[in-house]
Each structure stands twice: as C-alpha cells, then as structure tokens.
Amino acid sequence: MINIGVIGCGKISLVRHIPEYSTNPNVELVAYYDLNNERSEAFSDHYGGKSYSSWQSMLEDSSIDAVSVCTPNWTHAEITIAALESGKHVLCEKPMAMNLAECESMVAAAERSGKFLMIGQNQRLAKAHVRARELIERGLIGDIITFDTKFGHNGPEKWSVDPGSNTWFFDKEMAGIGAMADLGIHKTDLIHYLTGQTIVEVTAKLDTLNKKSSDDKFIELDDNAFCIYKLSGGALGTMHASWTFNGQEDNSTIIYGTTGIMKIYTDSDYTIEIHRSDGEKEYYVTDRIQTNDDQTKSGIIDLFIKSIVNNEPPSISGQEVLKSMRAVFGAIESSERGCTVFLDQK
Ligand SMILES: NC(=O)c1ccc[n+]([C@@H]2O[C@H](COP(=O)([O-])OP(=O)(O)OC[C@H]3O[C@@H](n4cnc5c(N)ncnc54)[C@H](O)[C@@H]3O)[C@@H](O)[C@H]2O)c1
C-alpha cells in the first residue's frame, strides 16, 4: 500500500484528491494537514488516518510515502521541496509555483532526492484531449497551422471553501498570478500536450477588467489574459483565460490544420468534431470535462499512484510542466513590457 498525506484540505482536496485516493486500491489515506484544523480532522474522521498540527510534523513521519500539495500557490514551492527532501513523492497542484526560480528549485529538488514530482495538470487526462492528441498524431487534420484555446468561468471566489471576494485567489501575495495561472496554465500546458510542440514566443495582454475585492477596489491580479503563442513547429495560436465568463464555462479548443479543423469541447453533444477539407465530418463522444459545478473523475491521482507503484517517472512531471510555466511567466513579462518575449526552450 502507498501511504498518502494530503496538505491543504480545501476544495480541490474535497472534490478531487481525497475521493480519487479513497477509491484507488493501492492507497491508504493516512495523514492530513490544513491551517484550519477542523478541515483536516473532518477528513481523518471520515477516511481514517491522522490530522497533523503542521505540515512539517507530517513530513517527519517516514511511514508516509507520498503527499498531495493542495495549498494556496505561495506555499507550493516550500512545501514541495521540503516533502521531496523528506523522501516523499509529491503531487503538487497547479500552478506549479509563483515564479520561475521556484519552479526550477522544485525540479532540482526532485532530481536530488530521486523522488517523483508530478503537477496537477489534469486537462492532459480529459478523454477528449487524449483522443484528440491521438487523432492529430495520426494526421487526421494534417499539420497544425493555427489554434484557438479558451478556459473561462465566473471566478474562483465562488469555488473556494472560503468563498467571497476576500478569497486568497484574489490576493497577490498568496496567488501571485490571476486567471493566467489559475486557468491559463491549463490551456498553455494543453497546447504542449496536443501539438507535441513547444511554445517559443509569447505576446500577451493581461488585465483586470471586472473583479473587485471587498473594499470595492479592482484586484491586483489579472482577471483576463490573452496570449498569442508561436510554437517550435511554426504553428501560431491564441489562448484566452478568463474569470469573467458569467454564464456557461468555456473549455474549448479549436485546431486548424492543413487538411481539416478539429473542435474540442465546443458542442454539447460531441466532445470532438472534425471537419475535413474534403467535406467529410467525424464526430466523437468521449467524456464531459470537469467543470466547477460538475466534478467528474480527473484520473490525476490514479496516474500519480501508478507511477509510484511501477517506479516510472510520471508523464506530467515537474520538468515537463516547467515548459508551460515558462510560457506563463513569459506572458506576464510580455504584458508588462508591451513586447514579444522569446523563450529559450525547444
Ligand atoms: N487542477 C485544478 O484544476 C485545480 C482546481 C482548483 C484549484 N487548484 C489548485 O489547488 C490549490 C488549492 O486550491 P483550492 O481550490 O483547494 O482552494 P481553497 O481555498 O478551496 O482551499 C485552500 C485550503 O488551503 C488551506 N490553507 C491555506 N494556507 C495553508 C497553509 N499554509 N498550509 C496548509 N493549509 C493551508 C485553507 O485553510 C483551505 O482549506 C491551489 O493551488 C489551486 O490553484 C487546482
């Protein structure tokens, strides 16, 4: 059995990590910590295991094999590095960390410790995305010319276990980045996954257009981010992340290739739709993607546990996600400086 500790017992633990660990046959949930002890105690009462008074004391327990880091963004690097150094595998939630130096330190700690570092980029596991990547690889729409991907909902202040406009998601010190890192990292990383290419240039505009904190002032973080990405294989496309889609959540991606167009999560009946240049159309039904209001199984926990059981590095490793984080930080720099940022990566 793999003994698991969960650090941060808020919404993502409640709807994803804990339920998915609890149904994995190779897992024993043994440890929980949250600043709010009632939350960690509620988990230990319900699922068994112990509630700790600090994450440091949890990490001293050598019987724990791996931990999920589900705390606000500003704590990810410190807790992840300490957990790796204490000999535990880590599944850290996205966004990986607050700046590139922190992300690189996390990857270095994984390499030093020989333990696995996986990042919670669950969009790579959505069945339509897995299928879409296979179809693209098989050449169904030819070579990719352009793309357009979006992730928008009505904001994290309705999602968090501590809801309202005082949420940590709106606090620059705790979140670091707004919609760009909360939602934009998912679609930035998805473009790497779907195309097999790497983002090498970013031109972006991040802005705060609507979200206010409880003092009625605009939050200090972006609530919308528009990026133009140039990929290593030559494709060019857009990514829009938004906390102001005040209706239905949008999780769509459209890829325009030399012989066809692929639409993913644009239609309520079909999860993938292909319109080919010869007039043929193909439709696929796979799954519904997780939305804030409808959490389906993400598969991220099963993948983390599988990599530990088989002693194989996780495909969604810290090293892999570092490329996507470089694009996120590149977008912030581009927006601040008003120029295109060239990324030193292949
Ligand atoms: N993969 C995804 O799609 C996805 C979705 C939502 C959230 N997340 C990420 O998960 C992380 C947690 O977000 P959430 O939605 O659960 O937020 P939340 O506000 O619902 O919960 C955060 C929890 O962390 C606790 N906490 C705060 N500081 C802490 C500390 N220093 N040590 C221990 N506990 C602490 C709070 O008491 C709260 O229970 C964030 O990094 C977020 O970006 C990922």
Coordinates of C-alpha atoms and ligand atoms in Angstrom, one line a residue:
M1 CA 0.0 0.0 0.0
I2 CA 1.1 3.6 -0.7
N3 CA 0.6 5.7 2.4
I4 CA -0.7 9.2 1.4
G5 CA -0.7 12.5 3.2
V6 CA -2.8 15.5 2.0
I7 CA -1.6 19.0 2.8
G8 CA -4.3 21.6 2.3
C9 CA -7.8 20.3 2.8
G10 CA -9.8 22.8 0.8
K11 CA -12.0 22.5 -2.3
I12 CA -9.6 20.6 -4.6
S13 CA -8.8 18.1 -1.9
L14 CA -12.5 17.7 -1.2
V15 CA -13.7 17.2 -4.7
R16 CA -10.7 15.5 -6.3
H17 CA -7.7 14.3 -4.3
I18 CA -9.5 12.7 -1.4
P19 CA -12.3 11.0 -3.3
E20 CA -9.8 9.8 -6.0
Y21 CA -7.3 8.5 -3.5
S22 CA -10.1 6.8 -1.5
T23 CA -11.1 4.7 -4.5
N24 CA -7.6 3.7 -5.5
P25 CA -6.9 0.1 -4.4
N26 CA -3.2 0.8 -3.8
V27 CA -3.7 3.7 -1.5
E28 CA -4.1 4.2 2.2
L29 CA -5.0 7.8 3.2
V30 CA -3.0 8.2 6.5
A31 CA -2.4 11.9 7.0
Y32 CA -3.9 15.4 6.6
Y33 CA -3.0 18.9 7.4
D34 CA -4.8 22.2 6.9
L35 CA -4.3 25.6 8.6
N36 CA -7.9 25.2 9.6
N37 CA -7.7 22.0 11.8
E38 CA -11.4 21.3 11.5
R39 CA -11.0 20.5 7.9
S40 CA -8.1 18.0 8.4
E41 CA -9.9 16.5 11.3
A42 CA -13.1 16.1 9.2
F43 CA -11.1 14.1 6.7
S44 CA -9.4 11.9 9.3
D45 CA -12.8 11.2 11.0
H46 CA -14.3 10.2 7.7
Y47 CA -11.4 8.4 5.9
G48 CA -9.2 7.3 8.8
G49 CA -5.6 8.4 9.4
K50 CA -4.3 11.3 11.5
S51 CA -4.7 15.0 11.4
Y52 CA -1.4 16.8 12.0
S53 CA -0.8 20.2 13.6
S54 CA 1.8 21.3 11.0
W55 CA 2.9 20.1 7.5
Q56 CA 6.5 19.9 8.9
S57 CA 5.4 17.3 11.5
M58 CA 3.6 15.3 8.8
L59 CA 6.8 15.3 6.7
E60 CA 8.8 13.9 9.7
D61 CA 6.7 10.7 9.5
S62 CA 8.8 8.3 7.5
S63 CA 5.8 5.9 7.0
I64 CA 4.2 8.4 4.6
D65 CA 5.3 7.6 1.0
A66 CA 3.8 10.5 -0.9
V67 CA 1.9 13.7 -0.4
S68 CA -0.5 15.9 -2.3
V69 CA 0.2 19.7 -2.0
C70 CA -3.2 21.4 -2.3
T71 CA -2.5 24.7 -0.5
P72 CA -2.6 28.2 -2.0
N73 CA 0.0 28.9 -4.6
W74 CA 2.5 30.9 -2.5
T75 CA 3.2 27.7 -0.4
H76 CA 3.7 25.2 -3.2
A77 CA 7.5 25.5 -3.7
E78 CA 8.4 25.5 0.1
I79 CA 6.2 22.5 0.9
T80 CA 7.0 20.6 -2.2
I81 CA 10.8 21.0 -1.8
A82 CA 10.6 20.0 1.9
A83 CA 8.5 17.0 1.1
L84 CA 10.8 15.8 -1.6
E85 CA 13.8 16.3 0.7
S86 CA 12.0 14.2 3.4
G87 CA 11.9 11.3 0.9
K88 CA 8.3 11.6 -0.3
H89 CA 6.9 11.7 -3.8
V90 CA 4.9 14.8 -4.5
L91 CA 1.8 15.6 -6.5
C92 CA 1.6 19.4 -6.4
E93 CA -1.4 21.3 -7.6
K94 CA -1.2 23.8 -10.4
P95 CA 0.0 26.5 -10.8
M96 CA 3.4 24.9 -10.0
A97 CA 4.7 28.0 -8.2
M98 CA 4.9 31.8 -8.0
N99 CA 8.0 32.4 -10.2
L100 CA 10.4 30.5 -12.5
A101 CA 13.1 30.3 -9.9
E102 CA 10.7 28.5 -7.5
C103 CA 9.6 26.1 -10.3
E104 CA 13.3 25.3 -11.2
S105 CA 14.1 24.7 -7.5
M106 CA 11.2 22.2 -7.3
V107 CA 12.5 20.3 -10.3
A108 CA 16.1 20.4 -8.9
A109 CA 14.8 19.0 -5.5
A110 CA 13.1 16.1 -7.3
E111 CA 16.3 15.3 -9.2
R112 CA 18.4 15.5 -6.0
S113 CA 16.0 13.4 -3.9
G114 CA 15.3 10.8 -6.6
K115 CA 11.6 11.2 -5.8
F116 CA 8.8 11.9 -8.3
L117 CA 7.3 15.4 -8.7
M118 CA 4.1 15.5 -10.6
I119 CA 2.0 18.6 -11.2
G120 CA -1.9 18.5 -11.3
Q121 CA -2.3 19.4 -15.0
N122 CA -5.4 17.2 -15.2
Q123 CA -6.5 18.6 -18.6
R124 CA -4.0 16.3 -20.2
L125 CA -6.1 13.4 -19.0
A126 CA -9.5 14.5 -20.1
K127 CA -10.6 11.8 -22.5
A128 CA -11.3 14.1 -25.4
H129 CA -7.9 15.6 -25.1
V130 CA -6.2 12.2 -25.1
R131 CA -8.2 11.2 -28.2
A132 CA -7.6 14.5 -29.9
R133 CA -3.8 14.1 -29.5
E134 CA -4.0 10.6 -31.0
L135 CA -6.0 11.9 -33.9
I136 CA -3.7 14.8 -34.5
E137 CA -0.7 12.4 -34.4
R138 CA -2.4 10.1 -36.9
G139 CA -2.6 13.1 -39.3
L140 CA -6.4 13.5 -39.4
I141 CA -6.2 17.3 -39.8
G142 CA -2.8 17.4 -41.4
D143 CA -0.1 19.7 -40.0
I144 CA -1.2 22.3 -37.4
I145 CA -1.3 25.8 -38.8
T146 CA -3.2 27.8 -36.1
F147 CA -5.2 27.2 -32.9
D148 CA -7.6 28.9 -30.5
T149 CA -8.0 27.7 -26.9
K150 CA -10.0 29.1 -24.1
F151 CA -10.7 28.5 -20.4
G152 CA -13.2 30.8 -18.7
H153 CA -15.6 30.7 -15.8
N154 CA -17.2 33.1 -13.5
G155 CA -14.3 33.2 -11.0
P156 CA -12.7 31.4 -8.1
E157 CA -14.5 33.4 -5.4
K158 CA -17.5 31.1 -5.8
W159 CA -15.4 27.9 -5.9
S160 CA -13.1 28.2 -2.8
V161 CA -14.0 26.6 0.5
D162 CA -13.7 30.1 1.8
P163 CA -15.9 31.8 -0.8
G164 CA -16.3 35.5 -1.3
S165 CA -14.3 38.5 -2.6
N166 CA -11.7 38.1 0.2
T167 CA -10.6 34.8 -1.3
W168 CA -6.8 34.1 -1.3
F169 CA -7.2 33.6 -5.1
F170 CA -7.6 37.4 -5.3
D171 CA -4.6 38.1 -3.0
K172 CA -1.4 39.0 -5.0
E173 CA 0.9 37.7 -2.1
M174 CA -0.9 34.3 -1.9
A175 CA -1.9 33.7 -5.5
G176 CA 0.8 35.5 -7.4
I177 CA -1.0 35.5 -10.7
G178 CA -4.7 35.6 -11.5
A179 CA -6.7 33.9 -14.3
M180 CA -3.5 33.4 -16.3
A181 CA -2.1 31.0 -13.8
D182 CA -5.4 29.6 -12.4
L183 CA -6.9 28.8 -15.8
G184 CA -4.3 29.9 -18.4
I185 CA -1.7 27.3 -17.2
H186 CA -4.2 24.5 -18.1
K187 CA -4.6 25.6 -21.7
T188 CA -1.0 26.6 -22.1
D189 CA 0.1 23.2 -21.0
L190 CA -2.7 21.6 -23.1
I191 CA -1.3 23.2 -26.2
H192 CA 2.1 21.5 -25.5
Y193 CA 0.3 18.2 -24.9
L194 CA -1.9 18.3 -28.0
T195 CA 0.6 19.6 -30.5
G196 CA 3.8 17.9 -29.3
Q197 CA 5.4 21.3 -30.0
T198 CA 6.8 23.8 -27.5
I199 CA 5.9 27.5 -27.1
V200 CA 8.8 29.6 -28.1
E201 CA 7.3 33.1 -28.4
V202 CA 4.6 34.8 -26.4
T203 CA 2.8 38.1 -27.0
A204 CA 0.3 38.8 -24.3
K205 CA -2.0 41.3 -22.6
L206 CA -3.2 40.6 -19.0
D207 CA -5.7 43.0 -17.5
T208 CA -8.1 43.4 -14.6
L209 CA -11.4 44.4 -16.1
N210 CA -14.1 43.4 -13.6
K211 CA -13.1 41.6 -10.4
K212 CA -13.1 43.6 -7.2
S213 CA -12.2 42.8 -3.6
S214 CA -14.4 43.5 -0.6
D215 CA -13.1 47.1 -0.4
D216 CA -14.6 47.7 -3.9
K217 CA -11.2 48.2 -5.5
F218 CA -10.0 46.2 -8.5
I219 CA -8.0 43.2 -7.5
E220 CA -4.2 43.4 -8.1
L221 CA -4.3 40.3 -10.3
D222 CA -5.4 39.7 -13.9
D223 CA -9.0 38.5 -14.4
N224 CA -8.4 38.1 -18.1
A225 CA -5.3 37.1 -20.1
F226 CA -5.0 37.0 -23.9
C227 CA -1.9 35.3 -25.3
I228 CA -0.6 34.7 -28.8
Y229 CA 1.7 31.7 -28.8
K230 CA 4.2 30.8 -31.5
L231 CA 5.2 27.1 -31.4
S232 CA 8.5 25.4 -32.2
G233 CA 7.0 23.7 -35.3
G234 CA 5.8 27.0 -36.7
A235 CA 2.1 27.0 -35.6
L236 CA 0.6 30.2 -34.2
G237 CA -2.4 30.5 -32.0
T238 CA -4.3 32.2 -29.2
M239 CA -5.1 31.4 -25.6
H240 CA -7.7 33.3 -23.6
A241 CA -8.1 32.7 -19.8
S242 CA -10.9 34.5 -18.0
W243 CA -12.6 34.8 -14.7
T244 CA -15.4 36.8 -16.2
F245 CA -17.4 34.3 -18.3
N246 CA -20.6 35.0 -16.3
G247 CA -22.6 32.2 -17.8
Q248 CA -21.6 28.8 -19.1
E249 CA -18.0 27.7 -18.5
D250 CA -15.9 27.5 -21.7
N251 CA -13.2 24.9 -22.0
S252 CA -12.9 24.8 -25.8
T253 CA -10.0 24.3 -28.2
I254 CA -10.0 24.5 -32.0
I255 CA -7.1 23.4 -34.1
Y256 CA -6.8 24.4 -37.7
G257 CA -4.7 22.0 -39.8
T258 CA -3.7 21.7 -43.4
T259 CA -6.4 19.2 -44.2
G260 CA -9.1 19.9 -41.6
I261 CA -10.4 21.6 -38.4
M262 CA -10.7 19.9 -35.0
K263 CA -13.1 21.3 -32.4
I264 CA -12.8 20.0 -28.9
Y265 CA -15.5 20.7 -26.2
T266 CA -17.3 23.2 -28.4
D267 CA -20.5 21.2 -28.8
S268 CA -22.8 19.8 -26.1
D269 CA -23.4 16.5 -27.9
Y270 CA -20.0 15.7 -29.3
T271 CA -16.7 16.2 -27.5
I272 CA -14.6 16.2 -30.7
E273 CA -15.8 17.3 -34.1
I274 CA -13.6 17.1 -37.2
H275 CA -14.5 19.0 -40.4
R276 CA -12.1 17.9 -43.2
S277 CA -11.2 19.9 -46.3
D278 CA -12.7 17.1 -48.5
G279 CA -16.1 17.7 -46.9
E280 CA -16.0 14.7 -44.6
K281 CA -17.1 15.2 -41.0
E282 CA -16.4 13.0 -38.0
Y283 CA -17.8 13.2 -34.5
Y284 CA -16.6 11.6 -31.3
V285 CA -18.2 11.3 -27.9
T286 CA -15.8 10.7 -25.0
D287 CA -16.5 12.4 -21.7
R288 CA -17.7 15.6 -20.1
I289 CA -14.8 17.7 -18.9
Q290 CA -14.7 18.6 -15.2
T291 CA -16.4 22.0 -14.6
N292 CA -16.6 23.9 -11.3
D293 CA -20.1 22.7 -10.9
D294 CA -19.6 19.2 -12.2
Q295 CA -16.5 17.4 -11.0
T296 CA -16.0 14.1 -12.9
K297 CA -13.1 11.8 -12.1
S298 CA -9.9 13.5 -13.3
G299 CA -7.6 10.5 -13.3
I300 CA -4.7 12.5 -11.9
I301 CA -4.5 10.5 -8.7
D302 CA -4.5 7.1 -10.5
L303 CA -1.7 8.3 -12.7
F304 CA 0.4 9.5 -9.7
I305 CA -0.1 6.2 -7.9
K306 CA 0.6 4.2 -11.0
S307 CA 3.9 5.9 -11.5
I308 CA 4.9 5.2 -7.8
V309 CA 3.7 1.5 -8.0
N310 CA 5.6 0.9 -11.3
N311 CA 8.5 3.1 -10.3
E312 CA 8.2 5.0 -13.6
P313 CA 8.5 8.8 -13.7
P314 CA 5.1 10.5 -14.2
S315 CA 4.4 11.8 -17.7
I316 CA 3.2 15.1 -16.2
S317 CA 6.4 15.7 -14.3
G318 CA 7.7 19.0 -12.9
Q319 CA 10.3 19.1 -15.7
E320 CA 7.6 18.7 -18.3
V321 CA 5.3 21.4 -16.8
L322 CA 8.3 23.8 -16.4
K323 CA 8.0 24.5 -20.2
S324 CA 4.4 25.6 -19.7
M325 CA 5.3 27.7 -16.7
R326 CA 8.0 29.5 -18.7
A327 CA 5.2 30.4 -21.2
V328 CA 3.1 31.7 -18.3
F329 CA 5.9 33.9 -16.9
G330 CA 6.8 34.9 -20.5
A331 CA 3.2 36.1 -20.9
I332 CA 3.4 38.2 -17.8
E333 CA 6.6 39.8 -18.9
S334 CA 5.2 40.4 -22.4
S335 CA 2.2 42.2 -20.9
E336 CA 4.2 44.3 -18.5
R337 CA 6.8 45.3 -21.1
G338 CA 4.5 45.5 -24.1
C339 CA 6.6 43.3 -26.3
T340 CA 7.0 39.8 -27.6
V341 CA 9.0 37.5 -25.3
F342 CA 11.2 34.8 -26.8
L343 CA 11.5 31.7 -24.7
D344 CA 14.8 29.8 -24.6
Q345 CA 13.3 26.3 -24.9
K346 CA 12.7 23.6 -27.6
Ligands
LIG1 N1 -6.2 21.2 -11.0 C1 -7.2 22.1 -11.0 O1 -7.9 22.2 -11.9 C2 -7.4 22.9 -9.7 C3 -8.6 23.4 -9.4 C4 -8.8 24.2 -8.3 C5 -7.7 24.5 -7.5 N2 -6.5 24.0 -7.8 C6 -5.3 24.4 -7.0 O2 -5.3 23.8 -5.8 C7 -4.8 24.6 -4.8 C8 -5.8 24.8 -3.6 O3 -6.9 25.4 -4.2 P1 -8.4 25.1 -3.6 O4 -9.3 25.3 -4.7 O5 -8.5 23.9 -2.8 O6 -8.5 26.4 -2.6 P2 -9.5 26.5 -1.3 O7 -9.5 28.0 -1.0 O8 -10.8 25.9 -1.5 O9 -8.7 25.7 -0.2 C9 -7.4 26.1 0.3 C10 -7.2 25.4 1.6 O10 -5.8 25.6 2.0 C11 -5.8 25.9 3.4 N3 -4.5 26.6 3.6 C12 -4.2 27.9 3.4 N4 -2.9 28.1 3.7 C13 -2.4 26.9 4.1 C14 -1.1 26.5 4.6 N5 -0.1 27.4 4.6 N6 -1.0 25.2 5.0 C15 -2.0 24.4 4.9 N7 -3.2 24.7 4.5 C16 -3.4 26.0 4.1 C17 -7.0 26.7 3.6 O11 -7.4 26.6 5.0 C18 -8.0 25.9 2.7 O12 -8.6 24.9 3.4 C19 -4.4 25.9 -5.5 O13 -3.1 25.9 -5.8 C20 -5.3 25.9 -6.7 O14 -4.7 26.6 -7.8 C21 -6.3 23.2 -8.9

